[in-house]
mmCIF file of C-alpha atoms in Angstrom:
data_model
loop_
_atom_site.group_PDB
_atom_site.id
_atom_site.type_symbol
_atom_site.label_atom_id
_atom_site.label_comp_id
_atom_site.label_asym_id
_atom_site.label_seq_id
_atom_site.Cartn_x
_atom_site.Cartn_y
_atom_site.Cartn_z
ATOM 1 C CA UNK U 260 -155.983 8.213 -198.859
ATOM 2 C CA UNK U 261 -156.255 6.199 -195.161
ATOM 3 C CA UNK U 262 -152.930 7.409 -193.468
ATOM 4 C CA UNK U 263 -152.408 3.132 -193.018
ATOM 5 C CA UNK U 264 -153.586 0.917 -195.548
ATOM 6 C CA UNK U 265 -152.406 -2.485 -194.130
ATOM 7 C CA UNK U 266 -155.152 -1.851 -191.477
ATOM 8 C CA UNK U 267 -155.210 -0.440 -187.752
ATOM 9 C CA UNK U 268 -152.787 0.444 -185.767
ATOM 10 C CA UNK U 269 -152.603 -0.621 -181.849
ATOM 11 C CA UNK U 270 -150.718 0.955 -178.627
ATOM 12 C CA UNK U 271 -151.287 -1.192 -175.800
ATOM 13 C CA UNK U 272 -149.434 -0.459 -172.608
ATOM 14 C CA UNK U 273 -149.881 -2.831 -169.017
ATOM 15 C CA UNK U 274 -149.458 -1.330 -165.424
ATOM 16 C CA UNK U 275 -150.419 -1.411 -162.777
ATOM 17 C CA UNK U 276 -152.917 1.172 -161.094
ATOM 18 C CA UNK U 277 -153.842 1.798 -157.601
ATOM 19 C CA UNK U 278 -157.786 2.167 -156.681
ATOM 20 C CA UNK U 279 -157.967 4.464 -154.367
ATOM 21 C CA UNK U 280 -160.073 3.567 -151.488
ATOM 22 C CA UNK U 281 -159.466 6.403 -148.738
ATOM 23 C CA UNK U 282 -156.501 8.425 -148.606
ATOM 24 C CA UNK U 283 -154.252 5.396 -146.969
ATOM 25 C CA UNK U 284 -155.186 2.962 -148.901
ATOM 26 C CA UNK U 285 -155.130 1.808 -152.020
ATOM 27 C CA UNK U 286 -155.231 -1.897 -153.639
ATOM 28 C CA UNK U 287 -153.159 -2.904 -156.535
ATOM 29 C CA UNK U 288 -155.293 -3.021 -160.079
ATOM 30 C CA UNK U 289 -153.376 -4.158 -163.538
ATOM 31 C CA UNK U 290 -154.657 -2.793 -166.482
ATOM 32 C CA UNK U 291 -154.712 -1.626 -169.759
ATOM 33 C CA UNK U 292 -154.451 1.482 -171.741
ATOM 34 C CA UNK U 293 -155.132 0.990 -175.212
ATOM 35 C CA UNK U 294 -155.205 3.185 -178.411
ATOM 36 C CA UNK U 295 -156.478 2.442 -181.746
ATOM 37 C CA UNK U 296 -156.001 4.399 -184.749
ATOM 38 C CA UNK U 297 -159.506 3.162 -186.038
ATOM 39 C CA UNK U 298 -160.859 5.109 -183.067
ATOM 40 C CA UNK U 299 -158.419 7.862 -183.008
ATOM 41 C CA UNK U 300 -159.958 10.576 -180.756
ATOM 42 C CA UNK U 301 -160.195 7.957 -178.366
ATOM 43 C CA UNK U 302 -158.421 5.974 -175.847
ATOM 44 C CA UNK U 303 -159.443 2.771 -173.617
ATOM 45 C CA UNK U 304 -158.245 1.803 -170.255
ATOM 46 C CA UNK U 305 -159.376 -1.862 -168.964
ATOM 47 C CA UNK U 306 -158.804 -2.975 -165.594
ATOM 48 C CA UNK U 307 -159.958 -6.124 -163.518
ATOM 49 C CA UNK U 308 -161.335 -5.083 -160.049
ATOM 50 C CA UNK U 309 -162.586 -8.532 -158.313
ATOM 51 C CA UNK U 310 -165.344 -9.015 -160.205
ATOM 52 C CA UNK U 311 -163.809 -11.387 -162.086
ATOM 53 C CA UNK U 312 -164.941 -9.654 -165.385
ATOM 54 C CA UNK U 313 -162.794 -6.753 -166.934
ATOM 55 C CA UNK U 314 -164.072 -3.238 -166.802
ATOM 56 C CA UNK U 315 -163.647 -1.118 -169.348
ATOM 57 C CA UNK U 316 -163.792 2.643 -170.215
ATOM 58 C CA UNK U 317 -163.117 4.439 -173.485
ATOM 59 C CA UNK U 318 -162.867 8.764 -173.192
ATOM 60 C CA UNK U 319 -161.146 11.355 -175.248
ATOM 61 C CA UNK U 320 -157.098 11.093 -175.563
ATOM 62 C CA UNK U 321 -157.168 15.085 -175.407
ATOM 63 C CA UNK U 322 -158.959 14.504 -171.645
ATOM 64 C CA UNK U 323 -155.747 12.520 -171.162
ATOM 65 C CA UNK U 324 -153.249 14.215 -172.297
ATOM 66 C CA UNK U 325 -154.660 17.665 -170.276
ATOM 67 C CA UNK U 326 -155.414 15.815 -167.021
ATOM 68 C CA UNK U 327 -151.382 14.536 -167.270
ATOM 69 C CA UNK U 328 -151.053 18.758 -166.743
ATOM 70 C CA UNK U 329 -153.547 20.086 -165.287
ATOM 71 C CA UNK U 330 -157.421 19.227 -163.917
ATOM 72 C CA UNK U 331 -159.120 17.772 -166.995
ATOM 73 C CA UNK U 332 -162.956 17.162 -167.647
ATOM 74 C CA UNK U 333 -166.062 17.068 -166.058
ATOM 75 C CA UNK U 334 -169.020 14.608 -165.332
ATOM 76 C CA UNK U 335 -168.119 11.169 -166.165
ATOM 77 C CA UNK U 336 -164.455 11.273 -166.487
ATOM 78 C CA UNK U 337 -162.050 13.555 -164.580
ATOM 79 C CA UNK U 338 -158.253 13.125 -165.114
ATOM 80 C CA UNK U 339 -155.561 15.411 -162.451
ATOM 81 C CA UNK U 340 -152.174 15.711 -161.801
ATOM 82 C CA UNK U 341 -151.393 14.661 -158.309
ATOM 83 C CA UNK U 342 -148.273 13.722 -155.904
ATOM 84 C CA UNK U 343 -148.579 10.307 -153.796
ATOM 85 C CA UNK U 344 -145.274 9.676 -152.027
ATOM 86 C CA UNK U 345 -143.353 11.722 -153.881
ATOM 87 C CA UNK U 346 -144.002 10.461 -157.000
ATOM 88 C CA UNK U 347 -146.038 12.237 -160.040
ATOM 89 C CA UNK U 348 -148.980 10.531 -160.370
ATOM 90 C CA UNK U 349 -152.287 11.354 -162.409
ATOM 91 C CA UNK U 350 -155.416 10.492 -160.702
ATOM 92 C CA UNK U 351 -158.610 9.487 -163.091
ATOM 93 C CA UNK U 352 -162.310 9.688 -161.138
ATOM 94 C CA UNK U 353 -164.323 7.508 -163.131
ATOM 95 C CA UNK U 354 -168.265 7.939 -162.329
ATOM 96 C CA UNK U 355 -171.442 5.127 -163.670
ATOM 97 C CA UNK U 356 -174.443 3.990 -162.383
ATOM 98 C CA UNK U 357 -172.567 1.144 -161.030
ATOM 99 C CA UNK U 358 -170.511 3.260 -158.702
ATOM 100 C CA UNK U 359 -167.472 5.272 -158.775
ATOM 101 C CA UNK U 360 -164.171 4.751 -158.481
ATOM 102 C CA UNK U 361 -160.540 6.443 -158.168
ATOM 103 C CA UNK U 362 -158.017 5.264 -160.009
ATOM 104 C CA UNK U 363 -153.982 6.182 -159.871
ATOM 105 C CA UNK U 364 -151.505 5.960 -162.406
ATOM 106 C CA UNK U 365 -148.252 6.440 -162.491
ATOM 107 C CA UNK U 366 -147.560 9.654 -164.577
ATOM 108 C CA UNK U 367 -144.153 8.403 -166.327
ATOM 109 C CA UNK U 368 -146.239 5.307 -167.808
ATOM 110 C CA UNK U 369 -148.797 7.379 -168.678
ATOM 111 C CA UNK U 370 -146.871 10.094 -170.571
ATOM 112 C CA UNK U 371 -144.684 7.781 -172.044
ATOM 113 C CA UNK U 372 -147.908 5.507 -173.608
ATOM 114 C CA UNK U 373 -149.035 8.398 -174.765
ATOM 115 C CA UNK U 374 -145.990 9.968 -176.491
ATOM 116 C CA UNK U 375 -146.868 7.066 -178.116
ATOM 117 C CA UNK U 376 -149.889 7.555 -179.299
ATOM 118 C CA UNK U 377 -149.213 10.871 -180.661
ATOM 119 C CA UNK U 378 -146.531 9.845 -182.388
ATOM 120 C CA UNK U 379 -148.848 7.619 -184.089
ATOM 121 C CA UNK U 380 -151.742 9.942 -184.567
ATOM 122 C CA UNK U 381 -150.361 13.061 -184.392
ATOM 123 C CA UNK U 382 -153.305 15.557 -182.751
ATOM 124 C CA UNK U 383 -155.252 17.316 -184.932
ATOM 125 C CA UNK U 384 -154.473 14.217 -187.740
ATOM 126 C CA UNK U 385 -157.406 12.245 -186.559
ATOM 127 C CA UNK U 386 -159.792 13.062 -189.074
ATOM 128 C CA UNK U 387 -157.633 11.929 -191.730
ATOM 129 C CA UNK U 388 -157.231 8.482 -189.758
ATOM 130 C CA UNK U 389 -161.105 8.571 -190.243
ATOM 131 C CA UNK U 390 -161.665 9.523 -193.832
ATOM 132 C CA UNK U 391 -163.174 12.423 -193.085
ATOM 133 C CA UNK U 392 -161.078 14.664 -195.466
ATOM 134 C CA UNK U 393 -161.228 12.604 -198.010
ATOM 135 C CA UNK U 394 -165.246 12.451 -197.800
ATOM 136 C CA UNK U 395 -165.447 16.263 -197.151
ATOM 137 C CA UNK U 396 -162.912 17.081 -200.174
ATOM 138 C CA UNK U 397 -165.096 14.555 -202.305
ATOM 139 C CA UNK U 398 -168.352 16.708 -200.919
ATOM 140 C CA UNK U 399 -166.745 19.759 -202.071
ATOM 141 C CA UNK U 400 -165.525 18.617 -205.444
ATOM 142 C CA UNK U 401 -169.034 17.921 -206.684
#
C-alpha cells in the first residue's frame, strides 16, 4: 500500500543563500529547498540569480544530509561543512555547462528542513513511497 494515499507530500523551506563570489564577497540569493515524497530520494533547491528566470537543481537528499557533516559528493554536486563568521554554514559547489557556482547556506535552516524531511520519509523508507515493494513482493508472489 502507498505510505499516503491522499496524494504527495511537500516540504518547502525559503532562505536566503549567499553566492559566493571570492572569499569577501558574497551577494544575497533567496531560494528554495523543496522535498517531495513522489520523488523521495531526491531533493530540489531553486534560487533566482539575476537572470530573471529561476534556476533549479534536484540531487540526492543522502548528498545533503552527509555534506551537513562532512565533505559530500563528487562531480556535479559537492555539499561541505564550513564556518563563515562564526557561524555553521554548509557550502554546496554546483557545476553545468552554464558555469559554476558556490552557494552558502545557513546550516541551522538546512538541518532543520531536513529533520523535516526525514521525518516524513524516513531513510531507507523511500522505496515504499515509490511502490517498489509492493511491485517486487507482487514479482515474487507469482
Amino acid at each position: 500500500m502507498h505510505p499516503n494515499p491522499t496524494g504527495p507530500t511537500v516540504v518547502e523551506r525559503e532562505l536566503e543563500l549567499k553566492l559566493v563570489l571570492s572569499p569577501e564577497t558574497g551577494i544575497p540569493v533567496p531560494a528554495r529547498l523543496g522535498y517531495h515524497t513522489d520523488d523521495p530520494y531526491a531533493v530540489h533547491i531553486t534560487f533566482h540569480i539575476d537572470s530573471g528566470r529561476p534556476v533549479h537543481w534536484t540531487f540526492a537528499r543522502d548528498l545533503l544530509v552527509e555534506g551537513v557533516f562532512r565533505p559530500s559528493g563528487h562531480g556535479d554536486v559537492r555539499v561541505w561543512p564550513s564556518k563563515a563568521e562564526g557561524r555553521s554554514v554548509v557550502l554546496i559547489a554546483l557545476s553545468s555547462p552554464d558555469g559554476d557556482a558556490l552557494l552558502e547556506a545557513p546550516t541551522p535552516q538546512v538541518s532543520a528542513w531536513l529533520e523535516r524531511t526525514l521525518r516524513t520519509v524516513p531513510p531507507g523508507t523511500e522505496g515504499a513511497w515509490l511502490g517498489i515493494d509492493d511491485g517486487l513482493a507482487e514479482l515474487l508472489a507469482r
